[in-house]
PDB file of N, CA and C in Angstrom:
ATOM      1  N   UNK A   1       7.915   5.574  14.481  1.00  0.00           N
ATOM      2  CA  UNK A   1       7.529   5.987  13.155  1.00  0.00           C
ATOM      3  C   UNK A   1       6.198   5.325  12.807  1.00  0.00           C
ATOM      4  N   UNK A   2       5.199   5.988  12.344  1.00  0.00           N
ATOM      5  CA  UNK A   2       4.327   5.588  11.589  1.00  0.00           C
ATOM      6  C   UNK A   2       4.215   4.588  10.765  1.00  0.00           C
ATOM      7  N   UNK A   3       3.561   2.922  11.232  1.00  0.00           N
ATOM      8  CA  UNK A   3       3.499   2.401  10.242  1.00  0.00           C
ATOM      9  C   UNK A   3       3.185   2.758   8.647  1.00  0.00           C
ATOM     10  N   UNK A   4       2.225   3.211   8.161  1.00  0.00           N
ATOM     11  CA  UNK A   4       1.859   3.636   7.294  1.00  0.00           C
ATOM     12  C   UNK A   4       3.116   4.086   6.706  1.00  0.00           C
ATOM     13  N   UNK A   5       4.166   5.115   6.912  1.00  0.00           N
ATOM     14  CA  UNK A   5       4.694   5.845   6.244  1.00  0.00           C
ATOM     15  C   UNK A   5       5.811   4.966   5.998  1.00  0.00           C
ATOM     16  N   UNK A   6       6.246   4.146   6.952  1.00  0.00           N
ATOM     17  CA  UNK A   6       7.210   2.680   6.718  1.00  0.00           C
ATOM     18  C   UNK A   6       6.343   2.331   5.574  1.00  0.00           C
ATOM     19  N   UNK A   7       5.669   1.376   5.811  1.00  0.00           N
ATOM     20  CA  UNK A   7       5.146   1.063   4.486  1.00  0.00           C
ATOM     21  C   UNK A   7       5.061   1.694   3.222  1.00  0.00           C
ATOM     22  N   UNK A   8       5.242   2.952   3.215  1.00  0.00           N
ATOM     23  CA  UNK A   8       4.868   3.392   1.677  1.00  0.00           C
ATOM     24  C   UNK A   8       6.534   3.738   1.654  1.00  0.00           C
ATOM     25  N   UNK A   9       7.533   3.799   2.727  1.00  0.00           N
ATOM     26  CA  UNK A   9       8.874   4.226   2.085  1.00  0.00           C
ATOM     27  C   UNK A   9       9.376   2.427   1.329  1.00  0.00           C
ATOM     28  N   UNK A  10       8.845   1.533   2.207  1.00  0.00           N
ATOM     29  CA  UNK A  10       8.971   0.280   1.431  1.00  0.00           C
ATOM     30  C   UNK A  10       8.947   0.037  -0.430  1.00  0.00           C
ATOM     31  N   UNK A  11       7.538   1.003  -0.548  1.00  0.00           N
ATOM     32  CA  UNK A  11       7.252   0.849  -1.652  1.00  0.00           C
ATOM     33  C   UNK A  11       7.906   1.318  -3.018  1.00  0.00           C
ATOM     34  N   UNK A  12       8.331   2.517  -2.141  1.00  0.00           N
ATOM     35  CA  UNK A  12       8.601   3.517  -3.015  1.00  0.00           C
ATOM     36  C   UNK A  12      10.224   3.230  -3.163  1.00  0.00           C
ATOM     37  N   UNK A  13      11.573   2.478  -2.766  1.00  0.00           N
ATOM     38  CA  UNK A  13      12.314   2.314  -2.490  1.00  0.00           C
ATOM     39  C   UNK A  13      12.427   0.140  -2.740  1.00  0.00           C
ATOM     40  N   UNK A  14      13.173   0.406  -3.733  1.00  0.00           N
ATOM     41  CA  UNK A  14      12.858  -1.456  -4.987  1.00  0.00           C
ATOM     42  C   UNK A  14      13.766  -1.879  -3.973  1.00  0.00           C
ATOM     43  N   UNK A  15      14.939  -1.765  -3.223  1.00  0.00           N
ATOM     44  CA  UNK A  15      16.288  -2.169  -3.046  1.00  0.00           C
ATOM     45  C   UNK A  15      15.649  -2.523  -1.199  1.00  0.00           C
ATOM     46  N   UNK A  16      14.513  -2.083  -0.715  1.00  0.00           N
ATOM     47  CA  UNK A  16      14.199  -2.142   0.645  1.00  0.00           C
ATOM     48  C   UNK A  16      12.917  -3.581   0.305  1.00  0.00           C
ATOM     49  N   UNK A  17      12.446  -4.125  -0.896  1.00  0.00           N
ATOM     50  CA  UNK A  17      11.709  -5.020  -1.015  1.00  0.00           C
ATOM     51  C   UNK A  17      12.455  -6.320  -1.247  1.00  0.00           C
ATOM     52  N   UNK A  18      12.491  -7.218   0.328  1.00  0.00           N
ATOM     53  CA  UNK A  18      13.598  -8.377   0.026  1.00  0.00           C
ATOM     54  C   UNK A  18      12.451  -9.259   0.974  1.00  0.00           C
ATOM     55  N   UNK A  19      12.732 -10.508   0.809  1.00  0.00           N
ATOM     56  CA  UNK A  19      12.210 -11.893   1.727  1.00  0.00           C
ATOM     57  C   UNK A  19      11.503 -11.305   2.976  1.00  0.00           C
ATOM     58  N   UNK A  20      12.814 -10.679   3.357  1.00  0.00           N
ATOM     59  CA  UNK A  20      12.637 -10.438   5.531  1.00  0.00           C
ATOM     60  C   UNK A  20      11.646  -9.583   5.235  1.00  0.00           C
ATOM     61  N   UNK A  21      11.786  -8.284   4.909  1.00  0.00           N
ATOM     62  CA  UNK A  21      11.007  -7.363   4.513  1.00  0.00           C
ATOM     63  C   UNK A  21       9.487  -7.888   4.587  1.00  0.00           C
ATOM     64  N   UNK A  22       8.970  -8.603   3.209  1.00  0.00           N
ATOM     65  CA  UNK A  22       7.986  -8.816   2.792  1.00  0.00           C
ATOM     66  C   UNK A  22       7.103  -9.921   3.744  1.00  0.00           C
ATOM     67  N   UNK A  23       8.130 -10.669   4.460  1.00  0.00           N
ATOM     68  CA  UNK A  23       7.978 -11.475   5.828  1.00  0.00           C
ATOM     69  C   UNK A  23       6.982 -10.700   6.845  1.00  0.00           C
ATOM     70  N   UNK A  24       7.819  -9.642   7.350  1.00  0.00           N
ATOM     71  CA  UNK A  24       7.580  -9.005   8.288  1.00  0.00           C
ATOM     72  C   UNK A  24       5.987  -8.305   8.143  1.00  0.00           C
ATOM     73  N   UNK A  25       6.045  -7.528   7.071  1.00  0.00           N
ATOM     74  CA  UNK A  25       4.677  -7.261   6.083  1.00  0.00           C
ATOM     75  C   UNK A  25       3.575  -7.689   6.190  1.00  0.00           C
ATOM     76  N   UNK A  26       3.856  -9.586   6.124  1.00  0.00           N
ATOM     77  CA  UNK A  26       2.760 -10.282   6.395  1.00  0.00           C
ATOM     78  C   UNK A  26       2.104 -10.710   7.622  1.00  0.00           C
ATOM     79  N   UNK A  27       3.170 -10.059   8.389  1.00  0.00           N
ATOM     80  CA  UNK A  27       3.064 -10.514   9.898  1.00  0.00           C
ATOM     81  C   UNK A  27       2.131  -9.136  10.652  1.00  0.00           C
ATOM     82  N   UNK A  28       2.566  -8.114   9.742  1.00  0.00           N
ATOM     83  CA  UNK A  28       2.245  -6.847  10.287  1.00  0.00           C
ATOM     84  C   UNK A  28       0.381  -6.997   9.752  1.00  0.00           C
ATOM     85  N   UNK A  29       0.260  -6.992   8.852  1.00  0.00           N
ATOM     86  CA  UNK A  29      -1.278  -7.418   8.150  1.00  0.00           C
ATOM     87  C   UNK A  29      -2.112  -8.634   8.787  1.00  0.00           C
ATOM     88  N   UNK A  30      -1.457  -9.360   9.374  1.00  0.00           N
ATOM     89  CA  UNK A  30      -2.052 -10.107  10.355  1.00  0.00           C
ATOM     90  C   UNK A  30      -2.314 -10.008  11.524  1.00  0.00           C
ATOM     91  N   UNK A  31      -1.918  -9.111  12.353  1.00  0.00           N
ATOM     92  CA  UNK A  31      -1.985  -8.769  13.133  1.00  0.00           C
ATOM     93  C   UNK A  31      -2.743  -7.654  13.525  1.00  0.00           C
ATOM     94  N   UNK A  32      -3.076  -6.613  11.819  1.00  0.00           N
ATOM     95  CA  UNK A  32      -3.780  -5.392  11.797  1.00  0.00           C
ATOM     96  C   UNK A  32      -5.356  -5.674  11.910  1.00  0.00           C
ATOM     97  N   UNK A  33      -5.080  -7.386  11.163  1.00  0.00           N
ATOM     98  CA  UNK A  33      -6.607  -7.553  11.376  1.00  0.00           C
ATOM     99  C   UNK A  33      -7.339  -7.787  12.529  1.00  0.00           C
ATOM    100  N   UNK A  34      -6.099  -8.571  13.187  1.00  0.00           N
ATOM    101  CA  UNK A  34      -6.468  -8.901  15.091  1.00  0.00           C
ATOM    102  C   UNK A  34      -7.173  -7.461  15.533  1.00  0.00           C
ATOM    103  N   UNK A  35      -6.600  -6.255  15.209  1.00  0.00           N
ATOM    104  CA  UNK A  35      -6.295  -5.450  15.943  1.00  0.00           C
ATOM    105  C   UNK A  35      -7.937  -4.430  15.959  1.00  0.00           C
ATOM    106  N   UNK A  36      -8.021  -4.955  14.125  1.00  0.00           N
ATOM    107  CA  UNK A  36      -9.549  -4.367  14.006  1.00  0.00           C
ATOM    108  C   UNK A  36     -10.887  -5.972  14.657  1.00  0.00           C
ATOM    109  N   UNK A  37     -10.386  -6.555  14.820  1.00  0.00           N
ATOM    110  CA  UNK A  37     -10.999  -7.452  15.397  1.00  0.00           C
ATOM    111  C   UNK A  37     -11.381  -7.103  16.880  1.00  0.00           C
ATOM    112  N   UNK A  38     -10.307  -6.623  17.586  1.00  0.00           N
ATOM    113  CA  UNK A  38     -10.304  -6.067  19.156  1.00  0.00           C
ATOM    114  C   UNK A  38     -10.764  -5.079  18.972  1.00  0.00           C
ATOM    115  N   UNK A  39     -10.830  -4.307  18.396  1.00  0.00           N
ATOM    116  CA  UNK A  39     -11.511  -3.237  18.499  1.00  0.00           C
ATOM    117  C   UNK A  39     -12.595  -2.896  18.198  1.00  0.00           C
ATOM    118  N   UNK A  40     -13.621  -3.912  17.145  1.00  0.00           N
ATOM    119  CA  UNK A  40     -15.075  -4.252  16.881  1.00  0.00           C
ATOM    120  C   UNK A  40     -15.475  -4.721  18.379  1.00  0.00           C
ATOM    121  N   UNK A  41     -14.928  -5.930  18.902  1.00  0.00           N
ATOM    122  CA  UNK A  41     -15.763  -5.954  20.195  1.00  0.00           C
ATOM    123  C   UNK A  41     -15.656  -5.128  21.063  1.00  0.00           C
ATOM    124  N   UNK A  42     -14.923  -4.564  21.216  1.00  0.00           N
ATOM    125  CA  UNK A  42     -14.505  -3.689  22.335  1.00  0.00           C
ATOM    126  C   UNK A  42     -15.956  -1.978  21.847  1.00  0.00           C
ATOM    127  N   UNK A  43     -15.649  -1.467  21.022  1.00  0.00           N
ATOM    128  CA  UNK A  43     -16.909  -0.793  20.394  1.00  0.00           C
ATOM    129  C   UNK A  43     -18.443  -0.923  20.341  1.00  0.00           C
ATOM    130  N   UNK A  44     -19.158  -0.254  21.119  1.00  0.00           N
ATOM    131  CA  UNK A  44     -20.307  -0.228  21.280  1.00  0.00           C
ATOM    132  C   UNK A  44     -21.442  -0.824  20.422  1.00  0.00           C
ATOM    133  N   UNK A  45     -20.974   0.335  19.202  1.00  0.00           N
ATOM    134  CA  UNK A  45     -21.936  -0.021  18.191  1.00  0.00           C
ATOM    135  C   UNK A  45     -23.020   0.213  18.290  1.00  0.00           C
ATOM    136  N   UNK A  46     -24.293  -0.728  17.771  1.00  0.00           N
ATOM    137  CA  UNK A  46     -25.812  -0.260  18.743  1.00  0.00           C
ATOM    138  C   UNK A  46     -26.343  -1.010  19.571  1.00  0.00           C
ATOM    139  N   UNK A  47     -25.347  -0.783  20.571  1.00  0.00           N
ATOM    140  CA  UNK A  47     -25.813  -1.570  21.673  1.00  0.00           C
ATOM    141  C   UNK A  47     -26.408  -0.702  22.247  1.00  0.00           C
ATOM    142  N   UNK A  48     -27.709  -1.093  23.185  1.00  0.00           N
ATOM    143  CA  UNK A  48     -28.266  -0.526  23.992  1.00  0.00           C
ATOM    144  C   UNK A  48     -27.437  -0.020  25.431  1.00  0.00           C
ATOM    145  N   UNK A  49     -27.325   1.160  25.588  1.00  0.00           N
ATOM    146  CA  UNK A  49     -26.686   1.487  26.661  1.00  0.00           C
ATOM    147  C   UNK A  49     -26.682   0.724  28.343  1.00  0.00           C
ATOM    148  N   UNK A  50     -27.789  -0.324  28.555  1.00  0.00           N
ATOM    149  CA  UNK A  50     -27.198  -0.880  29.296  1.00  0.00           C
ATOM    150  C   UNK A  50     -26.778  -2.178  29.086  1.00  0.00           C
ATOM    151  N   UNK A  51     -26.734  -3.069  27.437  1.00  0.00           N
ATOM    152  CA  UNK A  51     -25.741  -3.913  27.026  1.00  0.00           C
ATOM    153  C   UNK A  51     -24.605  -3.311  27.132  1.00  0.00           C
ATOM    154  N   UNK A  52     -24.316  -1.909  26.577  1.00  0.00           N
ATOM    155  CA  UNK A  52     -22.894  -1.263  26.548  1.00  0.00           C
ATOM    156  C   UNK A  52     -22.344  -1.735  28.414  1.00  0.00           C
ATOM    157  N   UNK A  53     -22.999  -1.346  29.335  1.00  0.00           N
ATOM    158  CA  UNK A  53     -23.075  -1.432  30.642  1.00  0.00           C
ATOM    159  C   UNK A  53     -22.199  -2.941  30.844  1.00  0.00           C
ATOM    160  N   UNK A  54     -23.078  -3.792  30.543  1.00  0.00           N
ATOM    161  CA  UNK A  54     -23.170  -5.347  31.319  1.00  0.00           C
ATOM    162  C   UNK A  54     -22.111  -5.895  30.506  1.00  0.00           C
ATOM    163  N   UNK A  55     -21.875  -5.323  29.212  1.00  0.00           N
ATOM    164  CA  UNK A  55     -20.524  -6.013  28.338  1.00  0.00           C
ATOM    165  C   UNK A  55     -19.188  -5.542  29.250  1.00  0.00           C
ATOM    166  N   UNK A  56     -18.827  -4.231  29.546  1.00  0.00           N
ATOM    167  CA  UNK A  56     -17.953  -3.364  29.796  1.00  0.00           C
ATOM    168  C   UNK A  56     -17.312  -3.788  31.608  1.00  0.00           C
ATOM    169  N   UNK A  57     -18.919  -4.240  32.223  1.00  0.00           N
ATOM    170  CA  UNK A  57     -18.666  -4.994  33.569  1.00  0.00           C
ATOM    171  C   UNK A  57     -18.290  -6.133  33.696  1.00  0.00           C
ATOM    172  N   UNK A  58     -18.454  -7.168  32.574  1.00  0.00           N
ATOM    173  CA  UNK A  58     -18.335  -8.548  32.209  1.00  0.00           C
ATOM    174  C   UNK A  58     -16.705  -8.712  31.577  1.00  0.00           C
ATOM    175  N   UNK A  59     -16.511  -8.146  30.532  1.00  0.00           N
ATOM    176  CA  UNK A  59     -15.482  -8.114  29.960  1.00  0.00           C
ATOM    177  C   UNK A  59     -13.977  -6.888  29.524  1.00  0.00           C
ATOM    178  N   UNK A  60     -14.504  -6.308  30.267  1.00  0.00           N
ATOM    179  CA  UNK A  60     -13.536  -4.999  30.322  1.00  0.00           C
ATOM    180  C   UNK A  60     -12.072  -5.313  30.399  1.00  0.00           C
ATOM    181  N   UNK A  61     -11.841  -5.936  31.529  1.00  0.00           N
ATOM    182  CA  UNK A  61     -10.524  -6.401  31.766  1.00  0.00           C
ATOM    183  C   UNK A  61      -9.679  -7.511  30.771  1.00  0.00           C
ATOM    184  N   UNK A  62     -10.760  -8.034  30.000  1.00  0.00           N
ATOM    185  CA  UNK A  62     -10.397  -9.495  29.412  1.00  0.00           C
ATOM    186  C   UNK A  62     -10.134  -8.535  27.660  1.00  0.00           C
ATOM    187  N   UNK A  63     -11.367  -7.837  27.392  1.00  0.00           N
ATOM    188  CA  UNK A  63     -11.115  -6.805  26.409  1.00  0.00           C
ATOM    189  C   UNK A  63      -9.795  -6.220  25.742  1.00  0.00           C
ATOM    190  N   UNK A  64      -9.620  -5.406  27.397  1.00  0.00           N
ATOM    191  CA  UNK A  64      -8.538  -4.534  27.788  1.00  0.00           C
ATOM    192  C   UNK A  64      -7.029  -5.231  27.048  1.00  0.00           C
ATOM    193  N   UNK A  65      -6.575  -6.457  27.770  1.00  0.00           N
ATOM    194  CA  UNK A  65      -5.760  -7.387  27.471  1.00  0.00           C
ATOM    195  C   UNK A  65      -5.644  -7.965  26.605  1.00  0.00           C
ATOM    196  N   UNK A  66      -6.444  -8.747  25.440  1.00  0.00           N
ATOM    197  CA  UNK A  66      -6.263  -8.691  24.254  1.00  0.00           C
ATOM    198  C   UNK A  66      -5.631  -7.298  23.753  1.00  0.00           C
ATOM    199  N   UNK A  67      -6.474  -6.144  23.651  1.00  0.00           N
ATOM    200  CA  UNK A  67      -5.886  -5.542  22.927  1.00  0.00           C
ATOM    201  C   UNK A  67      -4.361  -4.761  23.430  1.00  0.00           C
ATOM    202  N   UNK A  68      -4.242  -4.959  24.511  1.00  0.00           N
ATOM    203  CA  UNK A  68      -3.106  -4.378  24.559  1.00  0.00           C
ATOM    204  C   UNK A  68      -2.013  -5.508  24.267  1.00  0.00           C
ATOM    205  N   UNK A  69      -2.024  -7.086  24.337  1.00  0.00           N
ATOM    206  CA  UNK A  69      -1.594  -7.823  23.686  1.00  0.00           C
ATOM    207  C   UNK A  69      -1.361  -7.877  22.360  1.00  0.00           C
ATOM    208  N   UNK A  70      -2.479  -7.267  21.425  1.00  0.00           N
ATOM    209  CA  UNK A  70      -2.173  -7.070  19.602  1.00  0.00           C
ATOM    210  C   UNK A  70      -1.369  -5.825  19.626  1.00  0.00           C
ATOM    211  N   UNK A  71      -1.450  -4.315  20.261  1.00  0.00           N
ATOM    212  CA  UNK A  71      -0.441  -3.502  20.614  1.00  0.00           C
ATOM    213  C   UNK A  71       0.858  -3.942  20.623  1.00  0.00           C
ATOM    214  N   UNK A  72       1.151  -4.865  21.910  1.00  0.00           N
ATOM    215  CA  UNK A  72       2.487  -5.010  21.598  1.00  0.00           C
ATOM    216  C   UNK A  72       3.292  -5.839  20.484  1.00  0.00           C
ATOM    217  N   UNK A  73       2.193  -6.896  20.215  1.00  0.00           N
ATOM    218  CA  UNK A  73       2.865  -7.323  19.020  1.00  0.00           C
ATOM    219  C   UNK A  73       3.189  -6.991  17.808  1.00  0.00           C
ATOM    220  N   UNK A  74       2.083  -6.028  17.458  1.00  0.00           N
ATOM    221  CA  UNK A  74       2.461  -4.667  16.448  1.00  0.00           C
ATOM    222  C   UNK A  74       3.736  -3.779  16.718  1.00  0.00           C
ATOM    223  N   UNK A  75       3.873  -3.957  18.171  1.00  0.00           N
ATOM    224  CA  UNK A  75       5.177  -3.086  18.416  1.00  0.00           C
ATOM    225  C   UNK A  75       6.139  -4.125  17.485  1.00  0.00           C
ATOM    226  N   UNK A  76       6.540  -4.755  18.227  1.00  0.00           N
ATOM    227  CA  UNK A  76       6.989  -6.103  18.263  1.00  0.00           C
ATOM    228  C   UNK A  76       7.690  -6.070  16.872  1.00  0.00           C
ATOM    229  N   UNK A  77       6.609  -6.440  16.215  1.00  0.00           N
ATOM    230  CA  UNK A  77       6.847  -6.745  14.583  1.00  0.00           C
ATOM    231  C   UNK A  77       7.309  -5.112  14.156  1.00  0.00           C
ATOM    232  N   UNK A  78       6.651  -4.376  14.515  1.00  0.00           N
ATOM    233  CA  UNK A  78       7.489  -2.757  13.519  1.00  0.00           C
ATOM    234  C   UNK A  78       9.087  -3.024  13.857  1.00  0.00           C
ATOM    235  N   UNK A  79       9.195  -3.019  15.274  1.00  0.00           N
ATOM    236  CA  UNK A  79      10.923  -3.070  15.494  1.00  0.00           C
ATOM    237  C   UNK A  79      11.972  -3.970  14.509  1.00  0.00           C
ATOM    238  N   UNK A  80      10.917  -5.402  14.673  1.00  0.00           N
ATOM    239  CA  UNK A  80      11.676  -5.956  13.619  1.00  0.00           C
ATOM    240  C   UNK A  80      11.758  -5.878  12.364  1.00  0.00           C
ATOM    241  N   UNK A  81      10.622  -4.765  11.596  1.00  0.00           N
ATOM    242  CA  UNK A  81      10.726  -4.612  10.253  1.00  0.00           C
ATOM    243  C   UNK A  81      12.060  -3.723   9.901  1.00  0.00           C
ATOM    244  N   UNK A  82      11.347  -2.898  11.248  1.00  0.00           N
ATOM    245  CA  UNK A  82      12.751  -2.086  11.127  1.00  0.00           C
ATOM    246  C   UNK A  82      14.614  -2.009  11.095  1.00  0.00           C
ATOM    247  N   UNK A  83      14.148  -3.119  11.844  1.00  0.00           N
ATOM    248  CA  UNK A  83      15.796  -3.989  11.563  1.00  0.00           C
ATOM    249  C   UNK A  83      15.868  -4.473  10.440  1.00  0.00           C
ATOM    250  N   UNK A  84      14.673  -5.376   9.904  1.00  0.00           N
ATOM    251  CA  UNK A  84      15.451  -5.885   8.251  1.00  0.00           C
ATOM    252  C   UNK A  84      15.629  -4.588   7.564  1.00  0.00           C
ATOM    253  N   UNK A  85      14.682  -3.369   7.993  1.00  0.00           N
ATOM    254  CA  UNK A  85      15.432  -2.523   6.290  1.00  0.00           C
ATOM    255  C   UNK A  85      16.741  -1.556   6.998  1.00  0.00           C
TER     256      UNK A  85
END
């Protein structure tokens, strides 16, 4: 399920806003920021196409792994939001 739409059934629903809940929330928002964090470096931007090059040969793999590391922990944390509600 769509984070997003978890989140707004949270909202919209008083009796699903408890401790664990709002826990989980904060864990999920912390992690969203990692996630736009991995994904600024990982993004070109205006780099000159052969910085794009020498970044992508240098750090691709190391890139790669972070972000699929904030992935799973986003998994991670939805499952468990999903258990508290």
């Amino acid at each position: 399920m769509n984070t997003n739409i978890i989140i707004q059934i949270i909202k919209d629903e008083e009796v699903l806003r408890t401790a664990a809940v709002a826990s989980e929330l904060v864990k999920i928002e912390a992690v969203a920021a990692r996630l736009v964090n991995c994904l600024e470096m990982v993004d070109p931007g205006t780099k000159s196409s052969m910085r794009q090059l020498a970044h992508q040969l240098v750090h691709r793999s190391k890139d790669e792994k972070a972000l699929a590391d904030v992935m799973d922990e986003l998994s991670h944390i939805k499952f468990n939001l999903s258990l508290r509600i």
